[in-house]
Short mmCIF file of C-alpha atoms and ligand atoms in Angstrom, two decimals:
data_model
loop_
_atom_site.label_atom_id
_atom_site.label_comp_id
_atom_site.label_asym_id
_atom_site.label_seq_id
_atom_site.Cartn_x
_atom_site.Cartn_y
_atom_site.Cartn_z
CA UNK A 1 25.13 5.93 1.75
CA UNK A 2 21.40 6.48 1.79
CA UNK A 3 20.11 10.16 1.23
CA UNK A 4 18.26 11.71 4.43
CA UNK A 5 14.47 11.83 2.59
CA UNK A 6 13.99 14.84 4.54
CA UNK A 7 17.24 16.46 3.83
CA UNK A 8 16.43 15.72 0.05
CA UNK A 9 13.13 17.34 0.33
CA UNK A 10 15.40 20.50 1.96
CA UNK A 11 17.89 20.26 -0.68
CA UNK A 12 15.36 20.61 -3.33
CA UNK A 13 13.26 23.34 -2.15
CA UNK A 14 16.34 25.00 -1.57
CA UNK A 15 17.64 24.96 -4.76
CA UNK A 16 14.03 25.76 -6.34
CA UNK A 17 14.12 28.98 -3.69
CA UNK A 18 17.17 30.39 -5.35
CA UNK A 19 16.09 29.97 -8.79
CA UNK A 20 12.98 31.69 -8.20
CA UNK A 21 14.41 34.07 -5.46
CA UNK A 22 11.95 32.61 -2.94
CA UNK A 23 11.65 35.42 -0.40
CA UNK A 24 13.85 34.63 2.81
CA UNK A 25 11.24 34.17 5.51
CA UNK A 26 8.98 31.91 3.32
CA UNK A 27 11.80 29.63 2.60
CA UNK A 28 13.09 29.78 6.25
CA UNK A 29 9.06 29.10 6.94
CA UNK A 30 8.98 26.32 4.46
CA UNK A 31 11.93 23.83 4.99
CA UNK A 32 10.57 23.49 8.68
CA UNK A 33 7.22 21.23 9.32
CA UNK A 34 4.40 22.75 10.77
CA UNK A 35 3.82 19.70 13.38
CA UNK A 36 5.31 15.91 14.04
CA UNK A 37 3.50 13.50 16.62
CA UNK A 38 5.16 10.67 17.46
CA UNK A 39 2.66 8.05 19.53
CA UNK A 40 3.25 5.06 21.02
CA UNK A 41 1.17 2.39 19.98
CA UNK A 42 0.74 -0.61 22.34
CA UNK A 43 -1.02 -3.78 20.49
CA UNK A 44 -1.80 -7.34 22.50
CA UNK A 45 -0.39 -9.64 19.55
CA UNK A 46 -2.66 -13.21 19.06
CA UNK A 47 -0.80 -15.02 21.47
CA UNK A 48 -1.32 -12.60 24.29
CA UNK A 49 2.12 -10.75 24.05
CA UNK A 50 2.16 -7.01 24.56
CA UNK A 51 4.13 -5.27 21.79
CA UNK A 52 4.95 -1.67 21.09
CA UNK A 53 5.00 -0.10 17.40
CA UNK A 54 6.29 3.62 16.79
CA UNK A 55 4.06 5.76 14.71
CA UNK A 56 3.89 9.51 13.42
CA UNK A 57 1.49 12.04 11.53
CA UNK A 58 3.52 15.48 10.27
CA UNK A 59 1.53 18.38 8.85
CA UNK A 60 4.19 19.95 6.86
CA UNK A 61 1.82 22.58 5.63
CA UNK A 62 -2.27 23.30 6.25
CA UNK A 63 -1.74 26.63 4.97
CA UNK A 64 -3.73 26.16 1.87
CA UNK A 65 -6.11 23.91 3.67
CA UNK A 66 -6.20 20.62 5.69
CA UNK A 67 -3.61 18.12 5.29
CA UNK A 68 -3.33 15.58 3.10
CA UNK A 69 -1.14 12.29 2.72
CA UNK A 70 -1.10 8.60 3.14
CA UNK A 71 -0.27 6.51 5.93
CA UNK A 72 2.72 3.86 5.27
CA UNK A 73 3.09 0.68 7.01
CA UNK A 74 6.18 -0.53 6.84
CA UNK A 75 9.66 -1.32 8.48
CA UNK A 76 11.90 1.24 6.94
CA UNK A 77 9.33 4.25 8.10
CA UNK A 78 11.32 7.05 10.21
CA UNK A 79 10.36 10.70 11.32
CA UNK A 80 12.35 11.96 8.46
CA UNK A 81 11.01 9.98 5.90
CA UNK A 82 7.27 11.04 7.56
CA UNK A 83 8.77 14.85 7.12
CA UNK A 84 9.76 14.69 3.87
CA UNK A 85 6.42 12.80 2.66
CA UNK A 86 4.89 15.66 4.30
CA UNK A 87 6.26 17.91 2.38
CA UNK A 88 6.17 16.86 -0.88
CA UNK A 89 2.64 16.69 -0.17
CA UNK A 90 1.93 20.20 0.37
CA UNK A 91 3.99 20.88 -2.84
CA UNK A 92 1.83 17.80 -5.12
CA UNK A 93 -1.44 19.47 -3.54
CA UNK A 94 -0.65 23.27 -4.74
CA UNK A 95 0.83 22.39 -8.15
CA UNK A 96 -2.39 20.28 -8.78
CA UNK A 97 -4.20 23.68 -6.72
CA UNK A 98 -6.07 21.46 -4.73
CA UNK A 99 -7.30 23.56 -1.33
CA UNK A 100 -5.29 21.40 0.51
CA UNK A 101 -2.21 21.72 2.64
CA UNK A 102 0.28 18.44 3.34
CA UNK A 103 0.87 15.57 5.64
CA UNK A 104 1.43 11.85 5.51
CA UNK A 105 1.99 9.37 8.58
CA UNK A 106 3.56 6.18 9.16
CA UNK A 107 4.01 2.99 11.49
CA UNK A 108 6.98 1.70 12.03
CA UNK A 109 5.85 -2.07 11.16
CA UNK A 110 5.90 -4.61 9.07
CA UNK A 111 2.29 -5.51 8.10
CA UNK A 112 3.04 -8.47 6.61
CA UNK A 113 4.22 -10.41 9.64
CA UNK A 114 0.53 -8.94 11.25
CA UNK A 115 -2.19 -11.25 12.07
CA UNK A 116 -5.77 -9.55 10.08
CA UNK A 117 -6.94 -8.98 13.82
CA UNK A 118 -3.83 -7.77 14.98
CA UNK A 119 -3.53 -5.02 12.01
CA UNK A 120 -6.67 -4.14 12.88
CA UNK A 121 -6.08 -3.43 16.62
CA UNK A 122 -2.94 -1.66 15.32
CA UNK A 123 -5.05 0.31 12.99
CA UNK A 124 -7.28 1.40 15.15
CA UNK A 125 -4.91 2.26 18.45
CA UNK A 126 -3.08 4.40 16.08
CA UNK A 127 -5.87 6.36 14.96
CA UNK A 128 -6.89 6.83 18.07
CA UNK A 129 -3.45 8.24 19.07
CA UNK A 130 -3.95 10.77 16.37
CA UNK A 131 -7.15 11.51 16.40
CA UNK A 132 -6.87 15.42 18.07
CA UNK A 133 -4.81 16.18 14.91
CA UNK A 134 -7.07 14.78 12.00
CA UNK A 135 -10.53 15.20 10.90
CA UNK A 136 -12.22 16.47 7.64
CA UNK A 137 -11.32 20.03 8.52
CA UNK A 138 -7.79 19.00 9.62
CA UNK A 139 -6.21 16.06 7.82
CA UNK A 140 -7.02 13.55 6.08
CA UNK A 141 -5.33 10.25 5.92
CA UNK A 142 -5.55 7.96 2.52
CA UNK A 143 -3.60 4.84 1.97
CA UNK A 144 0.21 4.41 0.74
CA UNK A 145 2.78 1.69 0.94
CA UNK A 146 1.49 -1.05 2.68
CA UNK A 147 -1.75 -0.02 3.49
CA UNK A 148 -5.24 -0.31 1.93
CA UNK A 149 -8.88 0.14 1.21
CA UNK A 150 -9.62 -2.03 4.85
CA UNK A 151 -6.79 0.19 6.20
CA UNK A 152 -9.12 3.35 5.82
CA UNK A 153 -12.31 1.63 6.38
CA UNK A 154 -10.60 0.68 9.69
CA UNK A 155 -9.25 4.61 10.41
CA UNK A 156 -12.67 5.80 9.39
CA UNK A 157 -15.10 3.12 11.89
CA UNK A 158 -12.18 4.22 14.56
CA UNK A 159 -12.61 7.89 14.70
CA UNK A 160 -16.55 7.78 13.97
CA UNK A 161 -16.98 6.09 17.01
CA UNK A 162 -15.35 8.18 18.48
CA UNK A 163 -17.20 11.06 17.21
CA UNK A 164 -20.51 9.81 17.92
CA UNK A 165 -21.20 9.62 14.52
CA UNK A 166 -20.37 8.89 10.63
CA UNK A 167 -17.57 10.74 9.35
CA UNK A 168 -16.27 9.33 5.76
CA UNK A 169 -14.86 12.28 5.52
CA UNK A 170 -11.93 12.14 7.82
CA UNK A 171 -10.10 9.49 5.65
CA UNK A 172 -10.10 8.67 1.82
CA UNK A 173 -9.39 5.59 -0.36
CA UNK A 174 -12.25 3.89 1.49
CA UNK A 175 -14.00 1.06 0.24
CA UNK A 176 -16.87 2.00 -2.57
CA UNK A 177 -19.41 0.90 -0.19
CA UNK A 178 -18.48 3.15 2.48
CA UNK A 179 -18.16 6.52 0.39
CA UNK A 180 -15.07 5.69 -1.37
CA UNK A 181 -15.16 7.08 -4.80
CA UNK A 182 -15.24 5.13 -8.19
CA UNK A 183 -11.78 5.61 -9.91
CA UNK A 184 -9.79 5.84 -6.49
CA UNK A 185 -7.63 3.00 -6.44
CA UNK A 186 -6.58 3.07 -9.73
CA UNK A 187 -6.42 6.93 -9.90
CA UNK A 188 -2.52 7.46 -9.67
CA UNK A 189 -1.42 5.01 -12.66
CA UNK A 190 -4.43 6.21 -14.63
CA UNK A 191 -3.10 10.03 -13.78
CA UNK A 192 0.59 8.66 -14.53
CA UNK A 193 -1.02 7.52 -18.27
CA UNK A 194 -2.68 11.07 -18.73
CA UNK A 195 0.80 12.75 -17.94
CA UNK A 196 2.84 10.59 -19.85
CA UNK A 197 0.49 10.42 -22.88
CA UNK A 198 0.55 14.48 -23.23
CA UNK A 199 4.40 14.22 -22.96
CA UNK A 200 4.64 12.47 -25.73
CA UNK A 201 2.10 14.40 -28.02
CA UNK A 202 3.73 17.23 -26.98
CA UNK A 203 7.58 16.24 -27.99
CA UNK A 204 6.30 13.95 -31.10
CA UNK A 205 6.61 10.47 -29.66
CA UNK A 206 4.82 7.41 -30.45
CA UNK A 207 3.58 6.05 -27.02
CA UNK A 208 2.88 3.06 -28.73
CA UNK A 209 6.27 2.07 -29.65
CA UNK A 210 8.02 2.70 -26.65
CA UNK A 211 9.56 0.21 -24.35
CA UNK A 212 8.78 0.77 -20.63
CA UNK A 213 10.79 -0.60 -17.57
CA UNK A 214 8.77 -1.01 -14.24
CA UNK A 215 10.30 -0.87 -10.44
CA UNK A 216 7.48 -1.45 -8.40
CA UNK A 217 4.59 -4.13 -8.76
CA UNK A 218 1.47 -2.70 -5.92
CA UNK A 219 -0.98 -0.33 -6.13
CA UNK A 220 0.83 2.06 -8.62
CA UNK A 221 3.05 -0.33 -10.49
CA UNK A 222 0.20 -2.37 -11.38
CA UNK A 223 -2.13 -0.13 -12.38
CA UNK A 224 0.28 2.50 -14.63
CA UNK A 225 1.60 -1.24 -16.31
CA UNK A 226 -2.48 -1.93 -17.27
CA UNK A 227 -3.05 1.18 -18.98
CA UNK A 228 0.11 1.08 -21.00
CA UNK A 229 -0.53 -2.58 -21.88
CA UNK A 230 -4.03 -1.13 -22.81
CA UNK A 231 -2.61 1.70 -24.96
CA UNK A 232 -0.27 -1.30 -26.48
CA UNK A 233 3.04 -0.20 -25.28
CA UNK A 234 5.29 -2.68 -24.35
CA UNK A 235 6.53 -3.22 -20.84
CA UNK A 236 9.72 -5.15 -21.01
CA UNK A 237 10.34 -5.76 -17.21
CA UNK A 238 9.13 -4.88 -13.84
CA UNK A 239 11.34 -5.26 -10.76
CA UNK A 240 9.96 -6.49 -7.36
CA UNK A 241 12.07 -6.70 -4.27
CA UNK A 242 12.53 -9.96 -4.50
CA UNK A 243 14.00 -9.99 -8.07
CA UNK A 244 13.22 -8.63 -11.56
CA UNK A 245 11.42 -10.19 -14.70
CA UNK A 246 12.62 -9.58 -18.09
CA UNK A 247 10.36 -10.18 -21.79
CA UNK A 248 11.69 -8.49 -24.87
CA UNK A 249 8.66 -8.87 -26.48
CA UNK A 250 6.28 -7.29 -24.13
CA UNK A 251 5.21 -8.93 -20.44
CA UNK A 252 1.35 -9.90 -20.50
CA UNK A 253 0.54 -7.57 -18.10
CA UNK A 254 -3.49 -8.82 -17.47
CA UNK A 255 -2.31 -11.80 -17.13
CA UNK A 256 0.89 -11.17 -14.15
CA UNK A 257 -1.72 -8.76 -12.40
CA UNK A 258 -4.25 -11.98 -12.26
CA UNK A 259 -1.18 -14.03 -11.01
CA UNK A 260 -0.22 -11.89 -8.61
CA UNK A 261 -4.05 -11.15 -7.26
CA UNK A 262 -3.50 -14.92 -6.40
CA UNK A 263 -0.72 -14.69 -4.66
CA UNK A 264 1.75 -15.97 -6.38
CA UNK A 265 5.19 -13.71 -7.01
CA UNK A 266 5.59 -12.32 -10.64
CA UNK A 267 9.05 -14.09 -10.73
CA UNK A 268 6.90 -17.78 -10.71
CA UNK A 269 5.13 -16.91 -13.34
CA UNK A 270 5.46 -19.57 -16.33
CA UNK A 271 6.24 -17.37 -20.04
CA UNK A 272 9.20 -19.16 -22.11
CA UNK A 273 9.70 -15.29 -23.06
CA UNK A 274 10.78 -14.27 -19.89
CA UNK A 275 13.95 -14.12 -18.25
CA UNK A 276 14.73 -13.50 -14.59
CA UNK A 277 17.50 -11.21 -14.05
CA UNK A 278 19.26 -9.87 -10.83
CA UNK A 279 17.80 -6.53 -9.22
CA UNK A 280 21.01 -4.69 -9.81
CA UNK A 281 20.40 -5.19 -13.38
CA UNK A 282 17.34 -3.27 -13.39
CA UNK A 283 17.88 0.17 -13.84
CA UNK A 284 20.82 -0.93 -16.21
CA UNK A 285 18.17 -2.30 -19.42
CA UNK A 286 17.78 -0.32 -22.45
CA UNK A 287 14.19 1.47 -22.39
CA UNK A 288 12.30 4.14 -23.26
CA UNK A 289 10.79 4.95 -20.13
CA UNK A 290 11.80 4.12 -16.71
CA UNK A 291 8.99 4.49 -14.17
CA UNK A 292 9.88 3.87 -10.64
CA UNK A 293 6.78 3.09 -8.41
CA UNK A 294 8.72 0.94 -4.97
CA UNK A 295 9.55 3.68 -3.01
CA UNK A 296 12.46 6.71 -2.25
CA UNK A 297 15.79 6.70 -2.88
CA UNK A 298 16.09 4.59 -5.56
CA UNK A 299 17.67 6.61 -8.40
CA UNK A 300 20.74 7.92 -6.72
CA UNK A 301 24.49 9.40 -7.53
CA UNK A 302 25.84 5.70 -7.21
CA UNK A 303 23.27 4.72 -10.48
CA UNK A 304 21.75 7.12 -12.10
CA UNK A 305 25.33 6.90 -14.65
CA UNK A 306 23.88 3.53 -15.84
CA UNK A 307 20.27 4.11 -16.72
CA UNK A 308 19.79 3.79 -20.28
CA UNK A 309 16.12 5.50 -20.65
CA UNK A 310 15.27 8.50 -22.06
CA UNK A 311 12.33 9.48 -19.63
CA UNK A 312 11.58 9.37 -16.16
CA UNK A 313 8.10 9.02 -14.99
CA UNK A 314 8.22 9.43 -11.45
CA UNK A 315 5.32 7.06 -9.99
CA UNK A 316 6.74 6.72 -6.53
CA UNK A 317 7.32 9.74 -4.37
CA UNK A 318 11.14 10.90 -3.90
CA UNK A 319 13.02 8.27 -6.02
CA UNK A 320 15.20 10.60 -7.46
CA UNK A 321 18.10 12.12 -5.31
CA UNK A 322 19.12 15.79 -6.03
CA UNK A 323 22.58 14.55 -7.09
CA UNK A 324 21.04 11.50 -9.23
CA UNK A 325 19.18 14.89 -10.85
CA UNK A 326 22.03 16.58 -11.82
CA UNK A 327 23.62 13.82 -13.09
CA UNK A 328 20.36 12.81 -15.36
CA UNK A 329 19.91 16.38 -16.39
CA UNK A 330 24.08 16.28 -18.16
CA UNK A 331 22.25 12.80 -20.12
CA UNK A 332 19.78 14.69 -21.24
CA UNK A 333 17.27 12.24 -19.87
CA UNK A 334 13.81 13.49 -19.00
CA UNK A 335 12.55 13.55 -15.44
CA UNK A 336 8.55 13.76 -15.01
CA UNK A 337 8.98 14.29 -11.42
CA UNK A 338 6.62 12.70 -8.82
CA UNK A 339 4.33 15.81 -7.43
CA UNK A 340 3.80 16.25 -11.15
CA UNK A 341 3.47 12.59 -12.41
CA UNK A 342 1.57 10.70 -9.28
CA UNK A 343 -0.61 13.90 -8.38
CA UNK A 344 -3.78 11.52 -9.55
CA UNK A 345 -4.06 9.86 -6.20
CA UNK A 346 -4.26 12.79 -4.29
CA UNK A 347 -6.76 14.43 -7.20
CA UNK A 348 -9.13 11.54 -6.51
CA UNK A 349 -8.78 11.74 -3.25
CA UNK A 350 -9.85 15.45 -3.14
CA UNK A 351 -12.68 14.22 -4.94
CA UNK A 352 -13.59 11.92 -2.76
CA UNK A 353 -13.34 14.01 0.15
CA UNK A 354 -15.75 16.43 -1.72
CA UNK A 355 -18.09 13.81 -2.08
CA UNK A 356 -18.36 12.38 1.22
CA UNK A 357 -18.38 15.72 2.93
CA UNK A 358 -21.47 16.62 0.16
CA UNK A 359 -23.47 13.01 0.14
CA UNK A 360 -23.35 12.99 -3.32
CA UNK A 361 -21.33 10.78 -5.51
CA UNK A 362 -20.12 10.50 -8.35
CA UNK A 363 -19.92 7.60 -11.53
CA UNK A 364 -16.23 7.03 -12.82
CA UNK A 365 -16.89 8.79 -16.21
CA UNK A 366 -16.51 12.11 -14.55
CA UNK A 367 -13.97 11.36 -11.70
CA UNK A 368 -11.88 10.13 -14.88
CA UNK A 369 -12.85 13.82 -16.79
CA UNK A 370 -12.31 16.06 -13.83
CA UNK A 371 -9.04 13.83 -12.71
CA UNK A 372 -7.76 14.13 -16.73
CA UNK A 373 -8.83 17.91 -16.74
CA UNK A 374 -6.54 18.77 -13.28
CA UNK A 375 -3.55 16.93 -13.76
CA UNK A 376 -2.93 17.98 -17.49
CA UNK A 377 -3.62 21.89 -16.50
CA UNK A 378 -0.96 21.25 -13.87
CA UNK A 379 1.00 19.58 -16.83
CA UNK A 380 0.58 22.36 -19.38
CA UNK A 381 1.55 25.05 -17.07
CA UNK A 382 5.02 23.17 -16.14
CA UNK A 383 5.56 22.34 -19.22
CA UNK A 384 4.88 26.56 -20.61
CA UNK A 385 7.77 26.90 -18.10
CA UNK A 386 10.03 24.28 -18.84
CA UNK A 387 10.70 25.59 -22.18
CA UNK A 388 10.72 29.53 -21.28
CA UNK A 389 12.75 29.38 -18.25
CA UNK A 390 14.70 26.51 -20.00
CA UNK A 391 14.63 24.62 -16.42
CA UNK A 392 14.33 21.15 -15.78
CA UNK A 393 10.39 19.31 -14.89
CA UNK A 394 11.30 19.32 -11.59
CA UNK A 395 12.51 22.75 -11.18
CA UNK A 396 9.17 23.86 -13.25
CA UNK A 397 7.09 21.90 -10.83
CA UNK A 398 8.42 23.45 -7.61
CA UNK A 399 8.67 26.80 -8.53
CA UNK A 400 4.84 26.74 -9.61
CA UNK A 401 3.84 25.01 -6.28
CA UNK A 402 6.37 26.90 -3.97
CA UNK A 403 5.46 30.15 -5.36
CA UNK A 404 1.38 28.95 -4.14
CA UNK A 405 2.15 27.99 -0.73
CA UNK A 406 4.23 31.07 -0.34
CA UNK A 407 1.75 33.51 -1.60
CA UNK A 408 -0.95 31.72 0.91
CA UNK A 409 1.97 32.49 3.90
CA UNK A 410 2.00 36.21 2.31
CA UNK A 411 -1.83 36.38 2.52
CA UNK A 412 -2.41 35.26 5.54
CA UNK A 413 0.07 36.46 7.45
CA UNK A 414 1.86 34.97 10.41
CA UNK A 415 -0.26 34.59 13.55
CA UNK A 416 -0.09 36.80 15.89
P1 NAD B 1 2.45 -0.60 -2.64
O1 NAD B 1 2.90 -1.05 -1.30
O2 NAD B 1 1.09 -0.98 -3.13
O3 NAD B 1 3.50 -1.03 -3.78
C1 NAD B 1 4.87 -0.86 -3.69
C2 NAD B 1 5.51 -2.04 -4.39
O4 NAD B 1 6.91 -1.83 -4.49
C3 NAD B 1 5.31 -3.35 -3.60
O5 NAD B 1 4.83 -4.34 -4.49
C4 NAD B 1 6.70 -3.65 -3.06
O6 NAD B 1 6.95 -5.03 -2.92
C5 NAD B 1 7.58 -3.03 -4.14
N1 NAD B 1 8.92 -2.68 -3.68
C6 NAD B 1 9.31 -2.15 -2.51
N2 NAD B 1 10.65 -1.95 -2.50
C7 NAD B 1 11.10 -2.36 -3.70
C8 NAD B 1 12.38 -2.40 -4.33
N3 NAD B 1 13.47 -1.96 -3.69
N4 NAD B 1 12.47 -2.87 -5.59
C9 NAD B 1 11.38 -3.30 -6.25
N5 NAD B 1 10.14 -3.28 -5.72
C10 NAD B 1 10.00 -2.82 -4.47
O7 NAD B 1 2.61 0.99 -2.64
P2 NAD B 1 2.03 2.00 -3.69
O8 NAD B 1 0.80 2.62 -3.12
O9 NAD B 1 2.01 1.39 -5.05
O10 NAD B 1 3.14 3.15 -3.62
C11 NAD B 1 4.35 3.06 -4.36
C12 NAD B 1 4.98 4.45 -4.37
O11 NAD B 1 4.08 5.38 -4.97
C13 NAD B 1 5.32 5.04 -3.00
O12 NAD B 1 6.45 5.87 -3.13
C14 NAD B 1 4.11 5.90 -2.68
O13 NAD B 1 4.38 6.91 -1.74
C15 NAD B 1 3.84 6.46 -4.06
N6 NAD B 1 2.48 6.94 -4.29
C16 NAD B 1 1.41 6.15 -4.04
C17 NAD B 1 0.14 6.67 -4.30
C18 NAD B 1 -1.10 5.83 -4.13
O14 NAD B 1 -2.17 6.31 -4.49
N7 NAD B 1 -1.01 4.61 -3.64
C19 NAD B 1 -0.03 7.98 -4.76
C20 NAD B 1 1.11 8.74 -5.02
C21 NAD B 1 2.36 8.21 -4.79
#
């Protein structure tokens, strides 16, 4: 049975709340979301054909500032998994103590069976269903699972004209040309490498001769494989939905990323080195590191016994179940959770934001310093408490970022 993603989300804040004796009314305040719309989103398809596609935006949280989360495309989207998205957004943004609250929306679609013009009309109809709720000084969309840099450019032409004016500042992940911000797309692997390389200086390991298993071949996947292919580690396999690919001697990893940029699936691609092997054999291989960058859900109760790693780098968001946690913590195998470990794309994107909403930009040598600089303070601090409070990453992480957000509630107040 699948895990509710939102129910997760309440399970672990829940369990964070009574290890850190979360006062009452800021966890009864905290496992609810702030606001959900759900629109409507009618689209005339190429061949003249009305059809109607569900969509949300959630603000879990804008007490520490304006929202901030992606916007999936994709099939499988619900309300809950919007909610819970949310919310691990509002946790990512004050562990990284980024003035920034959480949200994240979604359309139920599948963009792949979308004409170009008809994800474009889709786009834009559902920005303009949400447009009351976001803005530069309310929430600000970026990209996630299956969508893009056109995706924003799209959100961010949309609400501009509707505004009269230019606003790059209502979305981020834009295209360079249109005040996106050098070091964007790549931001949450190269964050992932800055996390996972202090790790290991910190507990003695040799990056360099670890093996690293990969679930997860897009924008994250990719980009986290290149920089450990750069640093020389070897990546053994990487597991796509439609199967898995398997080298003991290292997969080429420029060379899949150039064959998938032509696009071709990784499982064509010609190496007498590697082997294909079924999906449910993926989490089983012998690694180092496991780093799962597909999507939620994925380490769970029914698995997590089999996993023979000794680290997990959390690239997507929610992969891990609570009770897949507790069963990893008795193996003694390392979770680097996700608001941790993947807290680079939403760094960027707060720099972004603060460049578009100053007019001055910045080269990629200091998004790369600032980016390095914020997510290994947010790693040195869990990682202080980790070993006093002899908790787990994931426990560390929360209580740092729950105890934030619920000092903001305390500041503030509650309205009236
Ligand atoms: P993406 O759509 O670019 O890539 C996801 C990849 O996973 C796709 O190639 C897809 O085919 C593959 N996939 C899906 N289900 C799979 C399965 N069951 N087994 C194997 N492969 C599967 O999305 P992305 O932006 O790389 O995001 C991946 C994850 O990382 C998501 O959980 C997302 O929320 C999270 N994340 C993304 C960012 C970002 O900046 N893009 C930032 C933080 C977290």
């Amino acid at each position: 049975m699948e895990v509710n993603p939102f129910e997760m989300a309440k399970q672990q804040l829940a369990l964070v709340a009574e290890k850190m004796n979360l006062n009452s009314d800021a966890h009864y305040f905290l496992k609810r979301v702030e606001r959900s719309l759900i629109v409507s989103i009618p689209i005339i398809m190429d061949d003249g054909s009305l059809r109607i596609f569900e969509g949300y935006r959630v603000h879990h949280s804008t007490i520490r500032g304006p929202g901030k989360g992606g916007v999936r495309f994709s099939p499988l989207v619900t309300l809950d998994e919007v909610k819970a998205l949310a919310t691990w957004m509002t946790w990512k943004c004050a562990l990284h103590n980024l003035p920034l609250g959480g949200a994240k929306g979604g359309v139920c679609v599948d963009p792949n069976k979308l004409s170009k013009r008809e994800l474009e009309r889709l786009t834009r109809r559902y920005t303009a269903e949400i447009i009351s709720i976001i803005g530069p000084d309310k929430d600000i969309p970026a990209p996630d699972v299956g969508t893009n840099a056109q995706t924003m450019a799209w959100m961010m032409d949309t609400y501009s004209m509707q505004y009269g004016n230019t606003v790059p500042g209502v979305v981020t992940g834009k295209p360079l040309e249109i005040g996106g911000s050098p070091g964007r797309s790549e931001a949450t692997g190269t964050g992932l490498f800055f996390v996972i390389e202090k790790y290991c200086e910190k507990e003695g390991l040799d990056l360099k001769s670890m093996s690293v298993i990969i679930q997860g071949f897009g924008k994250v996947g990719s980009i986290i494989s290149k920089r450990l292919y750069e640093n020389r580690t070897k990546i053994i396999a990487i597991s796509e939905y439609y199967g898995t690919i398997y080298s003991e001697k290292g997969l080429n990893i420029d060379e899949l990323i150039k064959w998938q940029e032509s696009g071709k699936l990784i499982t064509d691609f010609k190496d007498d080195s590697i082997k294909l092997i079924p999906n449910e054999e993926f989490f089983k291989i012998k690694c180092d590191i496991l780093i799962p960058a597909a999507t939620e859900n994925q380490i769970t109760e029914h698995n997590a016994n089999d996993l023979n790693c000794q680290i997990i780098l959390e690239g997507a968001n929610g992969p891990t179940t609570p009770k897949a946690d507790e069963i990893l913590n008795k193996k003694g195998i390392v979770v680097i959770p996700d608001i941790l470990a993947n807290g680079g794309g939403v760094i960027v994107s707060y720099f972004e934001y603060v460049q578009d909403i100053n007019a001055y930009y910045w080269d990629l040598e200091r998004v790369n310093k600032e980016l390095k600089k914020i997510i290994i303070n947010a790693f040195e601090a869990v990682y202080k408490l980790v070993k006093e409070k002899n908790v787990s990453y994931r426990i560390a992480a929360y209580m740092i970022a729950v105890s934030r957000v619920a000092r903001a509630i305390e500041l503030r107040g509650i309205f009236p």
